[in-house]
Amino acid sequence: MRGNILWLLAAVTQLTVTSVTAFANNSNAIYTWEGGRIEWPCPTTKRLVKAAAKYTPKDIIAMACARSGDKTLCAMPRYRNSIPITLGQIYATKKGCDVKFEPFPCWTEQEENNCNSLQSVIDIYATGDFVWVLDNGILNALRSPIQRCPAKIVVYEAKTGKKMKTINLGRYVTEKSRLQYMQVECLKGGQCFVYISDAGNNAIIIYDVSGGRGYRVVLPKAVHHGCRFRDVLYIFLSYHKDGTKLFFTYLGGRRLFAIATDHLRKGHGGNIEDRVEAFW
């Protein structure tokens, strides 16, 4: 039953929201949202982009957001060719309901077909002064997917938008890979580890940022047992007195699992805990 409900929810979330209207107590419409709106550098740029069919507001969907200081950053994957920015920001200090996304950190970083720029951001993670961005490099994912650039992680300084580091994930993915979610764990000494879910390979990619090395840990078949498809592999970090654990489960799965991150940092997936009782 739970699996059927989750699949229904998954189907609903695939629908594109084209219009949402907010009403006051007297039932008069006070604001209508019709997709992602953008703060353009000038009217000419907007006209040129629209003329090239590169901007359709209803196609812009914020799939993940993270708060950093006085702004919220949102990942907007390029599911279609009509999405001019893939990483946007909005400021909490702005008043009113007319929300417009500004590119983060700048327009140059949004350039399609340029592997030095962002291609399709699917997840973001904010830690202190830094923003970690997961870019799968795939354009037009809903129509005719093109692996334009290798998957990568880009680290920016949150306040200035300065690019601090780019990590190429090409050697850790395969043709079956479907990268989806990212978590970042920074230890007391400043050493950071990135964990990325790869639903297609039933795996978790671990990257040691300080050591400059990574590995892919393939999970047991029990993790996706009962799933019709390897759909969405959720992951999240949970901090405990006895150490940090990474929890994971498939959208269509019936069980919740956990593993201590000190095991993952050593490059193996042993001692996986079946937390099904906690899940239900």
PDB file of C-alpha atoms in Angstrom:
ATOM      1  CA  MET A   1       0.000   0.000   0.000  1.00  0.00           C
ATOM      2  CA  ARG A   2       2.765   2.420   0.986  1.00  0.00           C
ATOM      3  CA  GLY A   3       4.584   1.720  -2.273  1.00  0.00           C
ATOM      4  CA  ASN A   4       1.467   2.525  -4.327  1.00  0.00           C
ATOM      5  CA  ILE A   5       0.957   5.793  -2.470  1.00  0.00           C
ATOM      6  CA  LEU A   6       4.571   6.828  -2.985  1.00  0.00           C
ATOM      7  CA  TRP A   7       4.385   6.057  -6.688  1.00  0.00           C
ATOM      8  CA  LEU A   8       1.240   8.193  -6.924  1.00  0.00           C
ATOM      9  CA  LEU A   9       3.047  11.041  -5.174  1.00  0.00           C
ATOM     10  CA  ALA A  10       5.980  10.637  -7.533  1.00  0.00           C
ATOM     11  CA  ALA A  11       3.671  10.884 -10.530  1.00  0.00           C
ATOM     12  CA  VAL A  12       2.000  13.997  -9.142  1.00  0.00           C
ATOM     13  CA  THR A  13       5.332  15.721  -8.534  1.00  0.00           C
ATOM     14  CA  GLN A  14       6.232  15.260 -12.200  1.00  0.00           C
ATOM     15  CA  LEU A  15       3.408  17.598 -13.223  1.00  0.00           C
ATOM     16  CA  THR A  16       4.474  21.119 -14.113  1.00  0.00           C
ATOM     17  CA  VAL A  17       2.774  23.758 -11.988  1.00  0.00           C
ATOM     18  CA  THR A  18       1.805  26.564 -14.332  1.00  0.00           C
ATOM     19  CA  SER A  19      -0.235  28.778 -12.049  1.00  0.00           C
ATOM     20  CA  VAL A  20      -0.786  29.118  -8.312  1.00  0.00           C
ATOM     21  CA  THR A  21      -3.050  31.842  -6.965  1.00  0.00           C
ATOM     22  CA  ALA A  22      -3.118  33.064  -3.365  1.00  0.00           C
ATOM     23  CA  PHE A  23      -6.381  34.420  -1.942  1.00  0.00           C
ATOM     24  CA  ALA A  24      -7.103  36.784   0.909  1.00  0.00           C
ATOM     25  CA  ASN A  25      -9.918  36.180   3.415  1.00  0.00           C
ATOM     26  CA  ASN A  26     -12.382  38.002   1.163  1.00  0.00           C
ATOM     27  CA  SER A  27     -11.544  35.549  -1.670  1.00  0.00           C
ATOM     28  CA  ASN A  28      -9.972  38.247  -3.830  1.00  0.00           C
ATOM     29  CA  ALA A  29      -6.813  37.111  -5.606  1.00  0.00           C
ATOM     30  CA  ILE A  30      -3.804  38.967  -4.238  1.00  0.00           C
ATOM     31  CA  TYR A  31      -0.988  37.196  -6.097  1.00  0.00           C
ATOM     32  CA  THR A  32      -0.597  34.703  -8.920  1.00  0.00           C
ATOM     33  CA  TRP A  33       2.585  32.679  -9.460  1.00  0.00           C
ATOM     34  CA  GLU A  34       3.144  31.426 -12.989  1.00  0.00           C
ATOM     35  CA  GLY A  35       6.453  29.625 -12.907  1.00  0.00           C
ATOM     36  CA  GLY A  36       9.957  30.861 -12.169  1.00  0.00           C
ATOM     37  CA  ARG A  37      10.503  34.548 -12.855  1.00  0.00           C
ATOM     38  CA  ILE A  38      13.991  35.938 -13.412  1.00  0.00           C
ATOM     39  CA  GLU A  39      15.716  39.215 -12.590  1.00  0.00           C
ATOM     40  CA  TRP A  40      17.220  40.102 -15.970  1.00  0.00           C
ATOM     41  CA  PRO A  41      20.337  42.292 -16.353  1.00  0.00           C
ATOM     42  CA  CYS A  42      18.498  44.386 -18.952  1.00  0.00           C
ATOM     43  CA  PRO A  43      15.325  44.264 -21.122  1.00  0.00           C
ATOM     44  CA  THR A  44      17.372  43.507 -24.243  1.00  0.00           C
ATOM     45  CA  THR A  45      18.774  40.302 -22.748  1.00  0.00           C
ATOM     46  CA  LYS A  46      15.283  39.132 -21.860  1.00  0.00           C
ATOM     47  CA  ARG A  47      13.990  39.800 -25.373  1.00  0.00           C
ATOM     48  CA  LEU A  48      16.898  37.947 -26.994  1.00  0.00           C
ATOM     49  CA  VAL A  49      16.549  34.913 -24.728  1.00  0.00           C
ATOM     50  CA  LYS A  50      12.789  34.712 -25.260  1.00  0.00           C
ATOM     51  CA  ALA A  51      13.190  35.135 -29.019  1.00  0.00           C
ATOM     52  CA  ALA A  52      15.536  32.134 -29.024  1.00  0.00           C
ATOM     53  CA  ALA A  53      12.883  30.083 -27.139  1.00  0.00           C
ATOM     54  CA  LYS A  54      15.275  29.733 -24.200  1.00  0.00           C
ATOM     55  CA  TYR A  55      12.903  31.009 -21.518  1.00  0.00           C
ATOM     56  CA  THR A  56       9.559  29.506 -20.511  1.00  0.00           C
ATOM     57  CA  PRO A  57       8.705  30.433 -16.887  1.00  0.00           C
ATOM     58  CA  LYS A  58       6.485  27.388 -16.262  1.00  0.00           C
ATOM     59  CA  ASP A  59       9.393  25.062 -17.127  1.00  0.00           C
ATOM     60  CA  ILE A  60      11.524  26.406 -14.277  1.00  0.00           C
ATOM     61  CA  ILE A  61      11.106  24.182 -11.220  1.00  0.00           C
ATOM     62  CA  ALA A  62      13.107  24.620  -8.020  1.00  0.00           C
ATOM     63  CA  MET A  63      13.854  21.006  -7.054  1.00  0.00           C
ATOM     64  CA  ALA A  64      16.090  21.772  -4.058  1.00  0.00           C
ATOM     65  CA  CYS A  65      16.754  24.878  -1.961  1.00  0.00           C
ATOM     66  CA  ALA A  66      19.197  25.749   0.810  1.00  0.00           C
ATOM     67  CA  ARG A  67      19.403  28.793   3.074  1.00  0.00           C
ATOM     68  CA  SER A  68      22.745  30.580   3.285  1.00  0.00           C
ATOM     69  CA  GLY A  69      22.910  33.829   5.219  1.00  0.00           C
ATOM     70  CA  ASP A  70      20.264  36.283   4.031  1.00  0.00           C
ATOM     71  CA  LYS A  71      19.518  34.407   0.821  1.00  0.00           C
ATOM     72  CA  THR A  72      18.065  31.134  -0.363  1.00  0.00           C
ATOM     73  CA  LEU A  73      19.711  29.255  -3.216  1.00  0.00           C
ATOM     74  CA  CYS A  74      17.634  26.994  -5.450  1.00  0.00           C
ATOM     75  CA  ALA A  75      18.629  24.250  -7.884  1.00  0.00           C
ATOM     76  CA  MET A  76      16.640  24.373 -11.121  1.00  0.00           C
ATOM     77  CA  PRO A  77      17.638  21.410 -13.327  1.00  0.00           C
ATOM     78  CA  ARG A  78      17.578  21.943 -17.072  1.00  0.00           C
ATOM     79  CA  TYR A  79      14.844  19.415 -17.790  1.00  0.00           C
ATOM     80  CA  ARG A  80      14.082  21.326 -20.992  1.00  0.00           C
ATOM     81  CA  ASN A  81      15.889  23.768 -23.267  1.00  0.00           C
ATOM     82  CA  SER A  82      13.875  26.717 -21.976  1.00  0.00           C
ATOM     83  CA  ILE A  83      15.638  27.228 -18.632  1.00  0.00           C
ATOM     84  CA  PRO A  84      18.214  30.063 -18.796  1.00  0.00           C
ATOM     85  CA  ILE A  85      19.561  29.681 -15.247  1.00  0.00           C
ATOM     86  CA  THR A  86      20.106  26.460 -13.315  1.00  0.00           C
ATOM     87  CA  LEU A  87      21.195  27.919  -9.955  1.00  0.00           C
ATOM     88  CA  GLY A  88      19.234  30.883  -8.651  1.00  0.00           C
ATOM     89  CA  GLN A  89      19.061  32.984  -5.512  1.00  0.00           C
ATOM     90  CA  ILE A  90      16.389  35.005  -3.767  1.00  0.00           C
ATOM     91  CA  TYR A  91      16.918  37.343  -0.816  1.00  0.00           C
ATOM     92  CA  ALA A  92      14.988  37.029   2.434  1.00  0.00           C
ATOM     93  CA  THR A  93      15.367  40.769   3.008  1.00  0.00           C
ATOM     94  CA  LYS A  94      13.264  41.690  -0.026  1.00  0.00           C
ATOM     95  CA  LYS A  95       9.679  42.629   0.736  1.00  0.00           C
ATOM     96  CA  GLY A  96       6.559  41.701  -1.197  1.00  0.00           C
ATOM     97  CA  CYS A  97       5.345  38.581  -2.971  1.00  0.00           C
ATOM     98  CA  ASP A  98       6.887  39.232  -6.378  1.00  0.00           C
ATOM     99  CA  VAL A  99       9.714  36.712  -6.185  1.00  0.00           C
ATOM    100  CA  LYS A 100      12.342  36.816  -8.925  1.00  0.00           C
ATOM    101  CA  PHE A 101      15.375  34.570  -9.162  1.00  0.00           C
ATOM    102  CA  GLU A 102      18.810  36.024  -9.747  1.00  0.00           C
ATOM    103  CA  PRO A 103      21.562  33.777 -11.118  1.00  0.00           C
ATOM    104  CA  PHE A 104      24.118  32.581  -8.588  1.00  0.00           C
ATOM    105  CA  PRO A 105      26.852  33.544  -8.621  1.00  0.00           C
ATOM    106  CA  CYS A 106      26.527  35.315 -12.000  1.00  0.00           C
ATOM    107  CA  TRP A 107      25.224  34.939 -15.560  1.00  0.00           C
ATOM    108  CA  THR A 108      28.553  33.612 -16.851  1.00  0.00           C
ATOM    109  CA  GLU A 109      28.234  30.543 -14.628  1.00  0.00           C
ATOM    110  CA  GLN A 110      24.894  29.671 -16.279  1.00  0.00           C
ATOM    111  CA  GLU A 111      26.261  29.272 -19.817  1.00  0.00           C
ATOM    112  CA  GLU A 112      25.066  26.108 -21.562  1.00  0.00           C
ATOM    113  CA  ASN A 113      27.541  23.893 -23.453  1.00  0.00           C
ATOM    114  CA  ASN A 114      30.444  25.345 -21.463  1.00  0.00           C
ATOM    115  CA  CYS A 115      31.888  22.715 -19.137  1.00  0.00           C
ATOM    116  CA  ASN A 116      33.534  25.421 -17.029  1.00  0.00           C
ATOM    117  CA  SER A 117      30.036  26.657 -16.166  1.00  0.00           C
ATOM    118  CA  LEU A 118      27.013  25.015 -14.563  1.00  0.00           C
ATOM    119  CA  GLN A 119      24.927  22.833 -16.875  1.00  0.00           C
ATOM    120  CA  SER A 120      22.136  21.304 -14.784  1.00  0.00           C
ATOM    121  CA  VAL A 121      22.168  21.672 -11.006  1.00  0.00           C
ATOM    122  CA  ILE A 122      20.205  18.922  -9.251  1.00  0.00           C
ATOM    123  CA  ASP A 123      21.081  19.481  -5.588  1.00  0.00           C
ATOM    124  CA  ILE A 124      22.794  21.973  -3.285  1.00  0.00           C
ATOM    125  CA  TYR A 125      24.127  21.855   0.257  1.00  0.00           C
ATOM    126  CA  ALA A 126      25.126  24.805   2.441  1.00  0.00           C
ATOM    127  CA  THR A 127      27.809  24.421   5.121  1.00  0.00           C
ATOM    128  CA  GLY A 128      28.921  27.527   6.995  1.00  0.00           C
ATOM    129  CA  ASP A 129      30.564  29.920   4.544  1.00  0.00           C
ATOM    130  CA  PHE A 130      30.360  27.599   1.546  1.00  0.00           C
ATOM    131  CA  VAL A 131      27.772  26.313  -0.913  1.00  0.00           C
ATOM    132  CA  TRP A 132      28.225  22.879  -2.487  1.00  0.00           C
ATOM    133  CA  VAL A 133      26.564  22.366  -5.872  1.00  0.00           C
ATOM    134  CA  LEU A 134      25.875  19.037  -7.605  1.00  0.00           C
ATOM    135  CA  ASP A 135      25.732  19.342 -11.405  1.00  0.00           C
ATOM    136  CA  ASN A 136      24.902  16.188 -13.400  1.00  0.00           C
ATOM    137  CA  GLY A 137      25.859  17.811 -16.727  1.00  0.00           C
ATOM    138  CA  ILE A 138      22.705  16.572 -18.503  1.00  0.00           C
ATOM    139  CA  LEU A 139      20.660  18.969 -20.663  1.00  0.00           C
ATOM    140  CA  ASN A 140      17.068  18.595 -21.881  1.00  0.00           C
ATOM    141  CA  ALA A 141      16.588  15.646 -19.525  1.00  0.00           C
ATOM    142  CA  LEU A 142      12.831  15.248 -20.119  1.00  0.00           C
ATOM    143  CA  ARG A 143      12.924  15.319 -23.917  1.00  0.00           C
ATOM    144  CA  SER A 144      16.248  14.189 -25.399  1.00  0.00           C
ATOM    145  CA  PRO A 145      18.850  13.863 -22.626  1.00  0.00           C
ATOM    146  CA  ILE A 146      22.342  14.956 -23.621  1.00  0.00           C
ATOM    147  CA  GLN A 147      25.363  14.386 -21.368  1.00  0.00           C
ATOM    148  CA  ARG A 148      26.885  17.710 -22.336  1.00  0.00           C
ATOM    149  CA  CYS A 149      29.582  17.738 -19.636  1.00  0.00           C
ATOM    150  CA  PRO A 150      30.872  15.340 -16.963  1.00  0.00           C
ATOM    151  CA  ALA A 151      29.048  15.365 -13.654  1.00  0.00           C
ATOM    152  CA  LYS A 152      30.774  17.586 -11.113  1.00  0.00           C
ATOM    153  CA  ILE A 153      30.667  19.240  -7.718  1.00  0.00           C
ATOM    154  CA  VAL A 154      31.332  22.972  -7.558  1.00  0.00           C
ATOM    155  CA  VAL A 155      32.092  24.753  -4.281  1.00  0.00           C
ATOM    156  CA  TYR A 156      31.387  28.489  -3.975  1.00  0.00           C
ATOM    157  CA  GLU A 157      31.991  30.992  -1.230  1.00  0.00           C
ATOM    158  CA  ALA A 158      28.472  31.866  -0.100  1.00  0.00           C
ATOM    159  CA  LYS A 159      28.901  35.626   0.399  1.00  0.00           C
ATOM    160  CA  THR A 160      31.034  36.516  -2.611  1.00  0.00           C
ATOM    161  CA  GLY A 161      30.081  33.741  -5.036  1.00  0.00           C
ATOM    162  CA  LYS A 162      33.761  33.035  -5.661  1.00  0.00           C
ATOM    163  CA  LYS A 163      34.375  29.589  -7.128  1.00  0.00           C
ATOM    164  CA  MET A 164      36.621  27.735  -4.689  1.00  0.00           C
ATOM    165  CA  LYS A 165      36.828  24.241  -6.161  1.00  0.00           C
ATOM    166  CA  THR A 166      35.524  22.012  -8.959  1.00  0.00           C
ATOM    167  CA  ILE A 167      35.457  18.228  -8.533  1.00  0.00           C
ATOM    168  CA  ASN A 168      35.044  16.098 -11.662  1.00  0.00           C
ATOM    169  CA  LEU A 169      32.912  13.019 -10.936  1.00  0.00           C
ATOM    170  CA  GLY A 170      33.360  11.446 -14.370  1.00  0.00           C
ATOM    171  CA  ARG A 171      35.390   8.483 -13.150  1.00  0.00           C
ATOM    172  CA  TYR A 172      32.793   7.537 -10.515  1.00  0.00           C
ATOM    173  CA  VAL A 173      29.701   7.374 -12.742  1.00  0.00           C
ATOM    174  CA  THR A 174      28.545   4.964 -15.452  1.00  0.00           C
ATOM    175  CA  GLU A 175      25.931   4.990 -18.208  1.00  0.00           C
ATOM    176  CA  LYS A 176      23.435   3.631 -15.670  1.00  0.00           C
ATOM    177  CA  SER A 177      24.116   6.381 -13.139  1.00  0.00           C
ATOM    178  CA  ARG A 178      21.340   8.670 -11.934  1.00  0.00           C
ATOM    179  CA  LEU A 179      22.850  11.082  -9.456  1.00  0.00           C
ATOM    180  CA  GLN A 180      20.185  12.644  -7.258  1.00  0.00           C
ATOM    181  CA  TYR A 181      21.049  13.843  -3.749  1.00  0.00           C
ATOM    182  CA  MET A 182      24.133  15.125  -1.953  1.00  0.00           C
ATOM    183  CA  GLN A 183      25.177  15.478   1.679  1.00  0.00           C
ATOM    184  CA  VAL A 184      28.387  17.032   3.019  1.00  0.00           C
ATOM    185  CA  GLU A 185      30.120  16.154   6.281  1.00  0.00           C
ATOM    186  CA  CYS A 186      32.927  18.400   7.533  1.00  0.00           C
ATOM    187  CA  LEU A 187      34.978  17.094  10.453  1.00  0.00           C
ATOM    188  CA  LYS A 188      36.477  19.191  13.253  1.00  0.00           C
ATOM    189  CA  GLY A 189      39.854  19.388  11.562  1.00  0.00           C
ATOM    190  CA  GLY A 190      38.284  20.909   8.448  1.00  0.00           C
ATOM    191  CA  GLN A 191      38.350  17.730   6.359  1.00  0.00           C
ATOM    192  CA  CYS A 192      35.162  17.410   4.282  1.00  0.00           C
ATOM    193  CA  PHE A 193      33.531  14.368   2.704  1.00  0.00           C
ATOM    194  CA  VAL A 194      30.773  14.444   0.088  1.00  0.00           C
ATOM    195  CA  TYR A 195      28.145  11.686  -0.199  1.00  0.00           C
ATOM    196  CA  ILE A 196      26.082  11.397  -3.400  1.00  0.00           C
ATOM    197  CA  SER A 197      23.259   8.965  -4.116  1.00  0.00           C
ATOM    198  CA  ASP A 198      23.394   7.080  -7.420  1.00  0.00           C
ATOM    199  CA  ALA A 199      20.006   5.399  -7.765  1.00  0.00           C
ATOM    200  CA  GLY A 200      20.767   3.795 -11.124  1.00  0.00           C
ATOM    201  CA  ASN A 201      23.735   1.863  -9.743  1.00  0.00           C
ATOM    202  CA  ASN A 202      22.288   1.301  -6.249  1.00  0.00           C
ATOM    203  CA  ALA A 203      25.376   3.031  -4.926  1.00  0.00           C
ATOM    204  CA  ILE A 204      26.724   5.926  -2.904  1.00  0.00           C
ATOM    205  CA  ILE A 205      29.648   7.977  -4.187  1.00  0.00           C
ATOM    206  CA  ILE A 206      32.040   9.227  -1.511  1.00  0.00           C
ATOM    207  CA  TYR A 207      34.596  11.940  -2.185  1.00  0.00           C
ATOM    208  CA  ASP A 208      37.361  12.994   0.195  1.00  0.00           C
ATOM    209  CA  VAL A 209      37.834  16.673  -0.668  1.00  0.00           C
ATOM    210  CA  SER A 210      41.106  17.163   1.219  1.00  0.00           C
ATOM    211  CA  GLY A 211      42.583  13.888  -0.005  1.00  0.00           C
ATOM    212  CA  GLY A 212      41.437  14.468  -3.581  1.00  0.00           C
ATOM    213  CA  ARG A 213      40.135  10.928  -3.988  1.00  0.00           C
ATOM    214  CA  GLY A 214      36.796   9.201  -4.191  1.00  0.00           C
ATOM    215  CA  TYR A 215      35.124   5.815  -4.500  1.00  0.00           C
ATOM    216  CA  ARG A 216      31.769   4.267  -5.269  1.00  0.00           C
ATOM    217  CA  VAL A 217      30.234   1.948  -2.678  1.00  0.00           C
ATOM    218  CA  VAL A 218      27.674  -0.457  -4.146  1.00  0.00           C
ATOM    219  CA  LEU A 219      24.840  -1.145  -1.708  1.00  0.00           C
ATOM    220  CA  PRO A 220      23.377  -4.617  -1.018  1.00  0.00           C
ATOM    221  CA  LYS A 221      20.467  -5.783  -3.171  1.00  0.00           C
ATOM    222  CA  ALA A 222      18.281  -5.735  -0.060  1.00  0.00           C
ATOM    223  CA  VAL A 223      18.272  -1.927  -0.257  1.00  0.00           C
ATOM    224  CA  HIS A 224      16.144  -1.957  -3.424  1.00  0.00           C
ATOM    225  CA  HIS A 225      14.358  -5.241  -2.703  1.00  0.00           C
ATOM    226  CA  GLY A 226      10.661  -4.922  -3.511  1.00  0.00           C
ATOM    227  CA  CYS A 227      11.158  -1.871  -5.756  1.00  0.00           C
ATOM    228  CA  ARG A 228       9.729  -2.130  -9.250  1.00  0.00           C
ATOM    229  CA  PHE A 229      12.371   0.351 -10.337  1.00  0.00           C
ATOM    230  CA  ARG A 230      15.461   1.910  -8.834  1.00  0.00           C
ATOM    231  CA  ASP A 231      13.608   5.197  -8.746  1.00  0.00           C
ATOM    232  CA  VAL A 232      14.804   7.777  -6.223  1.00  0.00           C
ATOM    233  CA  LEU A 233      17.528   7.074  -3.662  1.00  0.00           C
ATOM    234  CA  TYR A 234      17.139   9.483  -0.756  1.00  0.00           C
ATOM    235  CA  ILE A 235      20.045  10.115   1.625  1.00  0.00           C
ATOM    236  CA  PHE A 236      20.445  12.286   4.719  1.00  0.00           C
ATOM    237  CA  LEU A 237      22.991  12.700   7.497  1.00  0.00           C
ATOM    238  CA  SER A 238      22.065  12.209  11.136  1.00  0.00           C
ATOM    239  CA  TYR A 239      24.444  13.307  13.885  1.00  0.00           C
ATOM    240  CA  HIS A 240      24.756  11.291  17.097  1.00  0.00           C
ATOM    241  CA  LYS A 241      27.035  11.270  20.135  1.00  0.00           C
ATOM    242  CA  ASP A 242      28.618   8.032  18.961  1.00  0.00           C
ATOM    243  CA  GLY A 243      29.204   9.335  15.431  1.00  0.00           C
ATOM    244  CA  THR A 244      27.456  10.379  12.232  1.00  0.00           C
ATOM    245  CA  LYS A 245      25.242   8.065  10.222  1.00  0.00           C
ATOM    246  CA  LEU A 246      24.026   8.286   6.646  1.00  0.00           C
ATOM    247  CA  PHE A 247      20.431   7.116   6.245  1.00  0.00           C
ATOM    248  CA  PHE A 248      19.140   6.012   2.850  1.00  0.00           C
ATOM    249  CA  THR A 249      16.040   4.524   1.248  1.00  0.00           C
ATOM    250  CA  TYR A 250      14.415   4.209  -2.166  1.00  0.00           C
ATOM    251  CA  LEU A 251      11.172   6.030  -2.904  1.00  0.00           C
ATOM    252  CA  GLY A 252       9.489   2.743  -3.831  1.00  0.00           C
ATOM    253  CA  GLY A 253      11.234   0.787  -1.087  1.00  0.00           C
ATOM    254  CA  ARG A 254       9.820  -0.494   2.176  1.00  0.00           C
ATOM    255  CA  ARG A 255      12.879  -0.253   4.388  1.00  0.00           C
ATOM    256  CA  LEU A 256      15.153   2.409   5.816  1.00  0.00           C
ATOM    257  CA  PHE A 257      18.878   1.741   6.165  1.00  0.00           C
ATOM    258  CA  ALA A 258      21.782   3.471   7.880  1.00  0.00           C
ATOM    259  CA  ILE A 259      25.552   3.225   7.889  1.00  0.00           C
ATOM    260  CA  ALA A 260      28.171   4.962  10.003  1.00  0.00           C
ATOM    261  CA  THR A 261      30.013   7.500   7.878  1.00  0.00           C
ATOM    262  CA  ASP A 262      33.383   6.451   9.279  1.00  0.00           C
ATOM    263  CA  HIS A 263      32.851   3.171   7.381  1.00  0.00           C
ATOM    264  CA  LEU A 264      32.033   5.032   4.168  1.00  0.00           C
ATOM    265  CA  ARG A 265      35.075   7.260   4.595  1.00  0.00           C
ATOM    266  CA  LYS A 266      37.207   4.110   4.551  1.00  0.00           C
ATOM    267  CA  GLY A 267      35.667   3.083   1.233  1.00  0.00           C
ATOM    268  CA  HIS A 268      33.497   0.142   2.254  1.00  0.00           C
ATOM    269  CA  GLY A 269      29.810  -0.357   2.931  1.00  0.00           C
ATOM    270  CA  GLY A 270      29.939  -2.897   5.720  1.00  0.00           C
ATOM    271  CA  ASN A 271      27.828  -2.887   8.895  1.00  0.00           C
ATOM    272  CA  ILE A 272      24.679  -1.521   7.259  1.00  0.00           C
ATOM    273  CA  GLU A 273      21.814  -1.225   9.732  1.00  0.00           C
ATOM    274  CA  ASP A 274      18.260  -2.139   8.737  1.00  0.00           C
ATOM    275  CA  ARG A 275      16.185   0.520  10.490  1.00  0.00           C
ATOM    276  CA  VAL A 276      12.800  -0.672   9.269  1.00  0.00           C
ATOM    277  CA  GLU A 277      11.279  -0.497  12.770  1.00  0.00           C
ATOM    278  CA  ALA A 278      12.258   3.155  13.099  1.00  0.00           C
ATOM    279  CA  PHE A 279      10.866   3.810   9.612  1.00  0.00           C
ATOM    280  CA  TRP A 280       7.448   2.436  10.407  1.00  0.00           C
TER     281      TRP A 280
END
